[in-house]
Short mmCIF file of C-alpha atoms in Angstrom, two decimals:
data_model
loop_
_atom_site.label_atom_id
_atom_site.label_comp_id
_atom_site.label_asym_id
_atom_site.label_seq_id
_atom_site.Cartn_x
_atom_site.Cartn_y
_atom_site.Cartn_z
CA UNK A 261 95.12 -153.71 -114.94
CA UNK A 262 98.64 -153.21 -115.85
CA UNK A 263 100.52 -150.68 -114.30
CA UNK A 264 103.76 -149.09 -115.98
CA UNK A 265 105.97 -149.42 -112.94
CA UNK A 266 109.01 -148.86 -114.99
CA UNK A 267 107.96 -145.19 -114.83
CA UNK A 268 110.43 -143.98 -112.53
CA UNK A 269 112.95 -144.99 -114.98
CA UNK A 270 112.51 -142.48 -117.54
CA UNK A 271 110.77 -140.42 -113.97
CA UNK A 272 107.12 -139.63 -115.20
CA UNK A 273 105.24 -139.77 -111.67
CA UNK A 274 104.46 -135.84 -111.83
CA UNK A 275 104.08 -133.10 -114.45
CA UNK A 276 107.77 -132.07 -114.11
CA UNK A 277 108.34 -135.31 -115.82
CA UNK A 278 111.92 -135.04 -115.25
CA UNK A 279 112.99 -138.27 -117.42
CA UNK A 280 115.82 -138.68 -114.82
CA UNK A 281 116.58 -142.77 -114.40
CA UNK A 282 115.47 -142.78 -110.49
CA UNK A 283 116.63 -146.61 -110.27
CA UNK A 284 120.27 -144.54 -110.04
CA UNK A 285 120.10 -141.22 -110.15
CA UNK A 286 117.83 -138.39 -108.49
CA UNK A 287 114.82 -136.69 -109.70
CA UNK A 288 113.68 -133.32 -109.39
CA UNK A 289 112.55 -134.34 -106.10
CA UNK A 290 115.76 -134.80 -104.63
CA UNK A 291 115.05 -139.18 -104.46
CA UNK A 292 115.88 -142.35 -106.26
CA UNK A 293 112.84 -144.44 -106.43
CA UNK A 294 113.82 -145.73 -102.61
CA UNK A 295 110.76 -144.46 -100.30
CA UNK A 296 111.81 -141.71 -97.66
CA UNK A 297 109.41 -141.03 -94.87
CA UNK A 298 110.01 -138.53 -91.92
CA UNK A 299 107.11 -139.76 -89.54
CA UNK A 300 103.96 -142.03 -89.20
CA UNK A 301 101.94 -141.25 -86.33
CA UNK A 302 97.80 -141.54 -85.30
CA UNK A 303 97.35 -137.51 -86.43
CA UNK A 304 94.76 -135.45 -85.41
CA UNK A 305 94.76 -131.95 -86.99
CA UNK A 306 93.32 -132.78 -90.48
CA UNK A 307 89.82 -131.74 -91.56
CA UNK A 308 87.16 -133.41 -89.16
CA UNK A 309 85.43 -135.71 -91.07
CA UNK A 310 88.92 -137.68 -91.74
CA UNK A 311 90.72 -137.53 -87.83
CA UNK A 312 87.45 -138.49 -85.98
CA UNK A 313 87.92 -140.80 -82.97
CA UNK A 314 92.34 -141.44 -83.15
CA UNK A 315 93.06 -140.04 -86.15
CA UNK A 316 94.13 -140.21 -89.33
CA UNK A 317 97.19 -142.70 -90.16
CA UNK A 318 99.09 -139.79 -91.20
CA UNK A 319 102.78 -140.82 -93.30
CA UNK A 320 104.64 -138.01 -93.82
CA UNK A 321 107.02 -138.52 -96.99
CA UNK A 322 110.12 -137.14 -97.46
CA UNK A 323 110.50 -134.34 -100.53
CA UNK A 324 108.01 -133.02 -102.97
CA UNK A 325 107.65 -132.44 -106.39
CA UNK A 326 106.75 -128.94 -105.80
CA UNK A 327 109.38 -127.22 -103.06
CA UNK A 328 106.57 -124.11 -101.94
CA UNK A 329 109.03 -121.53 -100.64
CA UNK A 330 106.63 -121.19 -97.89
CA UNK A 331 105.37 -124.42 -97.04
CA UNK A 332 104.67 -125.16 -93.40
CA UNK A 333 106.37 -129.02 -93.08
CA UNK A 334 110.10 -127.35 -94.92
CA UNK A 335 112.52 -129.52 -93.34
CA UNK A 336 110.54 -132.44 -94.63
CA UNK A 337 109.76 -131.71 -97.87
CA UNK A 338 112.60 -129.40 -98.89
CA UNK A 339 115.76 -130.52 -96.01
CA UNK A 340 114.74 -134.07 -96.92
CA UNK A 341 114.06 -135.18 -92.96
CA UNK A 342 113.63 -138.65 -93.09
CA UNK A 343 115.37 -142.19 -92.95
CA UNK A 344 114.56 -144.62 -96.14
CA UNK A 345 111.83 -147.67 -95.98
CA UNK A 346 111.53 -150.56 -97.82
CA UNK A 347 107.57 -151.20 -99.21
CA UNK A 348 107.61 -153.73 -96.59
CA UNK A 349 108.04 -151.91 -93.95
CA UNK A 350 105.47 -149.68 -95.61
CA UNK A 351 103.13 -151.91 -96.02
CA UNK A 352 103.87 -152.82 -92.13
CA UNK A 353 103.45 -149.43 -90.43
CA UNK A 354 100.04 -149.38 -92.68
CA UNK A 355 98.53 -152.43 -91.27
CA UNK A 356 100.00 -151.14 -87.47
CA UNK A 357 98.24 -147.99 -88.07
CA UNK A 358 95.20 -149.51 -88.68
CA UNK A 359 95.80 -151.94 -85.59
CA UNK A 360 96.27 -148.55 -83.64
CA UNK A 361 92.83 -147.46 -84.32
CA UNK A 362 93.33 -145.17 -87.28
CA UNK A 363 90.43 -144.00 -88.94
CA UNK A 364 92.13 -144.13 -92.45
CA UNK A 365 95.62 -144.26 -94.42
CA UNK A 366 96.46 -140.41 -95.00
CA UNK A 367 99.18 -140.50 -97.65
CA UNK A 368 101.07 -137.26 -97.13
CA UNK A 369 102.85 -135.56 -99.81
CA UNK A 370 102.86 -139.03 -101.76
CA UNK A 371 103.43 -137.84 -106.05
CA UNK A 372 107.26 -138.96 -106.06
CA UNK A 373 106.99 -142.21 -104.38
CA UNK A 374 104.06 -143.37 -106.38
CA UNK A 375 104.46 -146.63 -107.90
CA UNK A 376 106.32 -147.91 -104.60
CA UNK A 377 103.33 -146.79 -102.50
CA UNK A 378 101.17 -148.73 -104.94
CA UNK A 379 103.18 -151.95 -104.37
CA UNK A 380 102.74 -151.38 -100.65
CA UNK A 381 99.46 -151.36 -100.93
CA UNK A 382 99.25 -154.23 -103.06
CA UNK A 383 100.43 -155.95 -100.26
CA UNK A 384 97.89 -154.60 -97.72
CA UNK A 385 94.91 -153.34 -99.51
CA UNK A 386 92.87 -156.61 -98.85
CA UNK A 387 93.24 -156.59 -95.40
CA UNK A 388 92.24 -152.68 -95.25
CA UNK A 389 88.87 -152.32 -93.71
CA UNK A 390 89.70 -148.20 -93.90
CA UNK A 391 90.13 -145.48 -96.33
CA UNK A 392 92.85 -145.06 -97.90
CA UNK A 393 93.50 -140.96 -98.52
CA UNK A 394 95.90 -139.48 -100.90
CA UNK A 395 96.98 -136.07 -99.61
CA UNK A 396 98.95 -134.03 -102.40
CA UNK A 397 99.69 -130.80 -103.34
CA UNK A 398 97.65 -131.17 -106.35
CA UNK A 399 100.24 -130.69 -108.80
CA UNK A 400 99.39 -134.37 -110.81
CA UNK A 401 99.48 -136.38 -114.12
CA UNK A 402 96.36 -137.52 -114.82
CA UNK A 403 97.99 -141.17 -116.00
CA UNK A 404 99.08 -141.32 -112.23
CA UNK A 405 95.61 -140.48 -110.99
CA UNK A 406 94.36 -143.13 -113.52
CA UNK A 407 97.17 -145.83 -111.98
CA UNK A 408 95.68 -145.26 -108.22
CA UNK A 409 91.76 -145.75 -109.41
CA UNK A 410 91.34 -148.72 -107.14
CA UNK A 411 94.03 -148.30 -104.62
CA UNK A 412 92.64 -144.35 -103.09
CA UNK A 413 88.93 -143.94 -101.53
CA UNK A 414 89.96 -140.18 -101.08
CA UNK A 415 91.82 -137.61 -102.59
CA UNK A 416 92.74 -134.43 -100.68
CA UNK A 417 94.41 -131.97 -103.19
CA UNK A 418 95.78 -128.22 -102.72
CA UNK A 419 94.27 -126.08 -105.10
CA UNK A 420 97.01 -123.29 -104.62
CA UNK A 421 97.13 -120.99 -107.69
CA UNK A 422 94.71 -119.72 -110.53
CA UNK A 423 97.32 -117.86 -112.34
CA UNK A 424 101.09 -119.54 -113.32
CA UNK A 425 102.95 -116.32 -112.06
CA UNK A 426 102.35 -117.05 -109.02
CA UNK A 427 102.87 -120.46 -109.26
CA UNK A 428 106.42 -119.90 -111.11
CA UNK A 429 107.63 -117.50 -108.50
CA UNK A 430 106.55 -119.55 -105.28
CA UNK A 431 106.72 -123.12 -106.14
CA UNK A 432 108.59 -123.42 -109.31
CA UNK A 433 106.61 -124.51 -111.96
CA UNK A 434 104.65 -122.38 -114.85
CA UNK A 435 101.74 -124.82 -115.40
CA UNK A 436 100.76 -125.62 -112.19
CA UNK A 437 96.42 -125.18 -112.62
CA UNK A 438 96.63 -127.02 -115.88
CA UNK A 439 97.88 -130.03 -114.29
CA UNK A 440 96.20 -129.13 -111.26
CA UNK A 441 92.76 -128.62 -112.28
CA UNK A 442 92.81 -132.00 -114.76
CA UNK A 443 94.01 -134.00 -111.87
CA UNK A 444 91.43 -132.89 -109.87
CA UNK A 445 88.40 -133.67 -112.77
CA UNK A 446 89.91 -137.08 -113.02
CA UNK A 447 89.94 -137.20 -108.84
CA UNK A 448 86.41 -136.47 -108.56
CA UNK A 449 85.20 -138.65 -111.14
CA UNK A 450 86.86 -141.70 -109.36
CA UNK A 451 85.50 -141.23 -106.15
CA UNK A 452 82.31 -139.75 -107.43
CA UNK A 453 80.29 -137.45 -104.01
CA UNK A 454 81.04 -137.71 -100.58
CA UNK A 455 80.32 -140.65 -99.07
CA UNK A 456 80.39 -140.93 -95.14
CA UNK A 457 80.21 -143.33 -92.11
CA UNK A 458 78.42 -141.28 -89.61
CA UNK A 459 80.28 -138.29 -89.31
CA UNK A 460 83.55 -140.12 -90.99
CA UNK A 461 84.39 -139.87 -94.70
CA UNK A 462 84.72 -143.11 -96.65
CA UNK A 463 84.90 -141.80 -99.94
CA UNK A 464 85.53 -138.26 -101.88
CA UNK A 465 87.36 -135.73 -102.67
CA UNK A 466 88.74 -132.55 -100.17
CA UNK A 467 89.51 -129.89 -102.85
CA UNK A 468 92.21 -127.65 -100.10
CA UNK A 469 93.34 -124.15 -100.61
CA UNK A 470 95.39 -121.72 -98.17
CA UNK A 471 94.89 -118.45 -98.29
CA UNK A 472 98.12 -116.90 -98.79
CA UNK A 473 99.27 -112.98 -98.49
CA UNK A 474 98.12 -110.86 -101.15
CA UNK A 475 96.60 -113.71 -103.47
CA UNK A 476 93.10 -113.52 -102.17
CA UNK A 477 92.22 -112.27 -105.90
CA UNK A 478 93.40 -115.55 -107.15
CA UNK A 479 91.81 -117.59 -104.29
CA UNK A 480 88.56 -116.05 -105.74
CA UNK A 481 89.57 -116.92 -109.39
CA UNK A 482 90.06 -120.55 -108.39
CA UNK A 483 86.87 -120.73 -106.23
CA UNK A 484 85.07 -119.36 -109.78
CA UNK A 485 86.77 -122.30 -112.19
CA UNK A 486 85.72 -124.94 -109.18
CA UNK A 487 81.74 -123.32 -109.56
CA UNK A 488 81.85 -123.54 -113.53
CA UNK A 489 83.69 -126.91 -114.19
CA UNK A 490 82.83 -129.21 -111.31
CA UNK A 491 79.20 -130.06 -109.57
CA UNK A 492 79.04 -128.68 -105.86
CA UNK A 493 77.48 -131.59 -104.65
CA UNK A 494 80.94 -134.26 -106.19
CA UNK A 495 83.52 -132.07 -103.37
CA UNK A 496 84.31 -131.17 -100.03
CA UNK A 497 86.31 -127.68 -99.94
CA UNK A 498 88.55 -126.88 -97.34
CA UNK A 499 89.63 -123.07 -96.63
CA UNK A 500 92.76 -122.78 -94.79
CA UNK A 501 93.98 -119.80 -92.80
CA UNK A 502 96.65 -120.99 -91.28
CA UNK A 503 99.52 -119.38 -92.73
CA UNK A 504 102.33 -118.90 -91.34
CA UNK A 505 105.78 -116.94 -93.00
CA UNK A 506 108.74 -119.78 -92.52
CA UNK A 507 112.45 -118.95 -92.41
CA UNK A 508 113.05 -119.23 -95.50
CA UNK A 509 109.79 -116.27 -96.58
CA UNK A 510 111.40 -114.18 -93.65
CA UNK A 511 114.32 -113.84 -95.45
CA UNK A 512 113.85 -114.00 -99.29
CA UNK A 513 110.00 -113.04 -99.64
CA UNK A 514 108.99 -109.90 -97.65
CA UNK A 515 105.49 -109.81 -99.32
CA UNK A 516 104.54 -113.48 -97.93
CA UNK A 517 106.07 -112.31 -94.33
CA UNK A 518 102.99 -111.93 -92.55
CA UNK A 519 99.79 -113.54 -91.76
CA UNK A 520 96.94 -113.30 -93.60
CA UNK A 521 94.00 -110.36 -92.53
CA UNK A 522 90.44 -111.55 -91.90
CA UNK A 523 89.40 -109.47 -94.87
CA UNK A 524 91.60 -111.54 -97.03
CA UNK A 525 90.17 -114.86 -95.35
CA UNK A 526 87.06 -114.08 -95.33
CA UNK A 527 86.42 -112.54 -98.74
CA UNK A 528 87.47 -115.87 -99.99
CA UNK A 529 84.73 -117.60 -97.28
CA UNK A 530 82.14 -115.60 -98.62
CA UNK A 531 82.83 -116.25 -102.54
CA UNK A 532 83.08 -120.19 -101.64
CA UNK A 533 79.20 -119.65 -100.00
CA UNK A 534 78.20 -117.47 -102.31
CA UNK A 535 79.11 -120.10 -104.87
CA UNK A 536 77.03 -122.85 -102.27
CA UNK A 537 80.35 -124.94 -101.45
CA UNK A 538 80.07 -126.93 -98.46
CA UNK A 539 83.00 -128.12 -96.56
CA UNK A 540 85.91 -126.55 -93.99
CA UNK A 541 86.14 -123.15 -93.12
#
């Protein structure tokens, strides 16, 4: 199929569809269309069923589309850590993670590199004999989604907020679950259920939220939408409690400075069984 490469040019690779020309300038994201990446390493603190035996191929790219004022891997995706690579020497540390013994390709924090990543793995994809994940925070077009059909086996997106307030005031955009929640219909119906090897996922989708201070209300809210819209037996969901207050919440967010209590964790847990999701927790 054809793919519309040239869409960095007038920069259309996430929602924020900035328009910037990326072949000169920068986006939102902080990048030309140049791929940044701050590590690639055999990584073994995903969900289970996707860092069995190694690990996942984790590559960690540099930026985001989103800039979460509390998000756990800041220096990468908002202090831009990272040296540039060419989509050769993409497509290289692929194929020498899957030499390593890497149970899959785990595409982390992808959106803004898109359509190089995709010529990467037009260079390697044949010679894949693992998944290939991509791990996002969920905030997606659903062209983009339609340009990887093919190139991902799984998608692991962040659910993160039901209601745009909170999405304005801690990761910068007002229409975060619209974009969110199509993306993740359109994710679904490409991969279709879960699909494993053994213990090992080959194929599906990891719907991923994080609990966060104070938002367990909306945590329930999007647990709700997932029941009503999308088939319990098409998704994996993965309940995070790992929350931690960065720097940056220390000093500008005092209502995000503190862990999350088991009540908030777990009234979340018991609305995902309730609802008969299987997954993480």
């Amino acid at each position: 199929r054809e793919i519309d490469y040239m869409n960095v040019k007038n920069c259309k690779c996430c929602p924020r569809e900035c328009n910037t020309d990326r072949i000169f300038s920068r986006g939102f994201c902080g990048f030309e269309n140049n791929i940044y990446a701050s590590k690639a390493f055999l990584h073994k603190w995903e969900e289970d069923c996707i860092c069995s035996g190694k690990g996942a191929g984790a590559v960690f790219f540099t930026g985001c589309n989103l800039k979460c004022v509390y998000c756990q891997n800041y220096s990468i995706s908002s202090d831009n850590f990272g040296k540039a690579i060419t989509v050769n020497q993409l497509a290289d540390i692929i194929l020498r993670l899957q030499d390593e013994g890497a149970s899959n390709i785990d595409l982390v924090t992808p959106t803004h590199f898109v359509y190089e990543i995709i010529k990467a793995l037009d260079l390697v994809k044949h010679k894949l004999d693992i998944p290939v994940i991509y791990n996002c925070g969920g905030y997606e077009l659903v062209s983009v989604i339609n340009d990887l059909n093919g190139y991902i086996d799984i998608y692991l997106p962040d659910i993160k907020y039901y209601d745009d307030s909170f999405a304005l005031k801690y990761s910068g955009v007002n229409n975060y679950f619209k974009f969110a929640s199509k993306a993740l219909c359109e994710m679904i119906k490409q991969t279709g259920k879960p699909q494993f090897n053994g213990n090992t996922l080959k194929k599906g989708t990891i719907i991923r939220h994080l609990v966060l201070p104070n938002l367990r209300k909306d945590s329930i809210k999007i647990m709700e939408w997932i029941s009503e819209n999308i088939s319990s037996d098409s998704f994996l969901i993965s309940l995070m409690s790992q929350y931690t207050p960065n720097e940056n919440v220390k000093k500008n967010f005092p209502e995000l400075n503190r862990l999350i209590t088991k009540m908030e964790y777990y009234s979340v847990v018991n609305k995902a069984v309730d609802l008969g999701f299987k997954g993480f927790m």
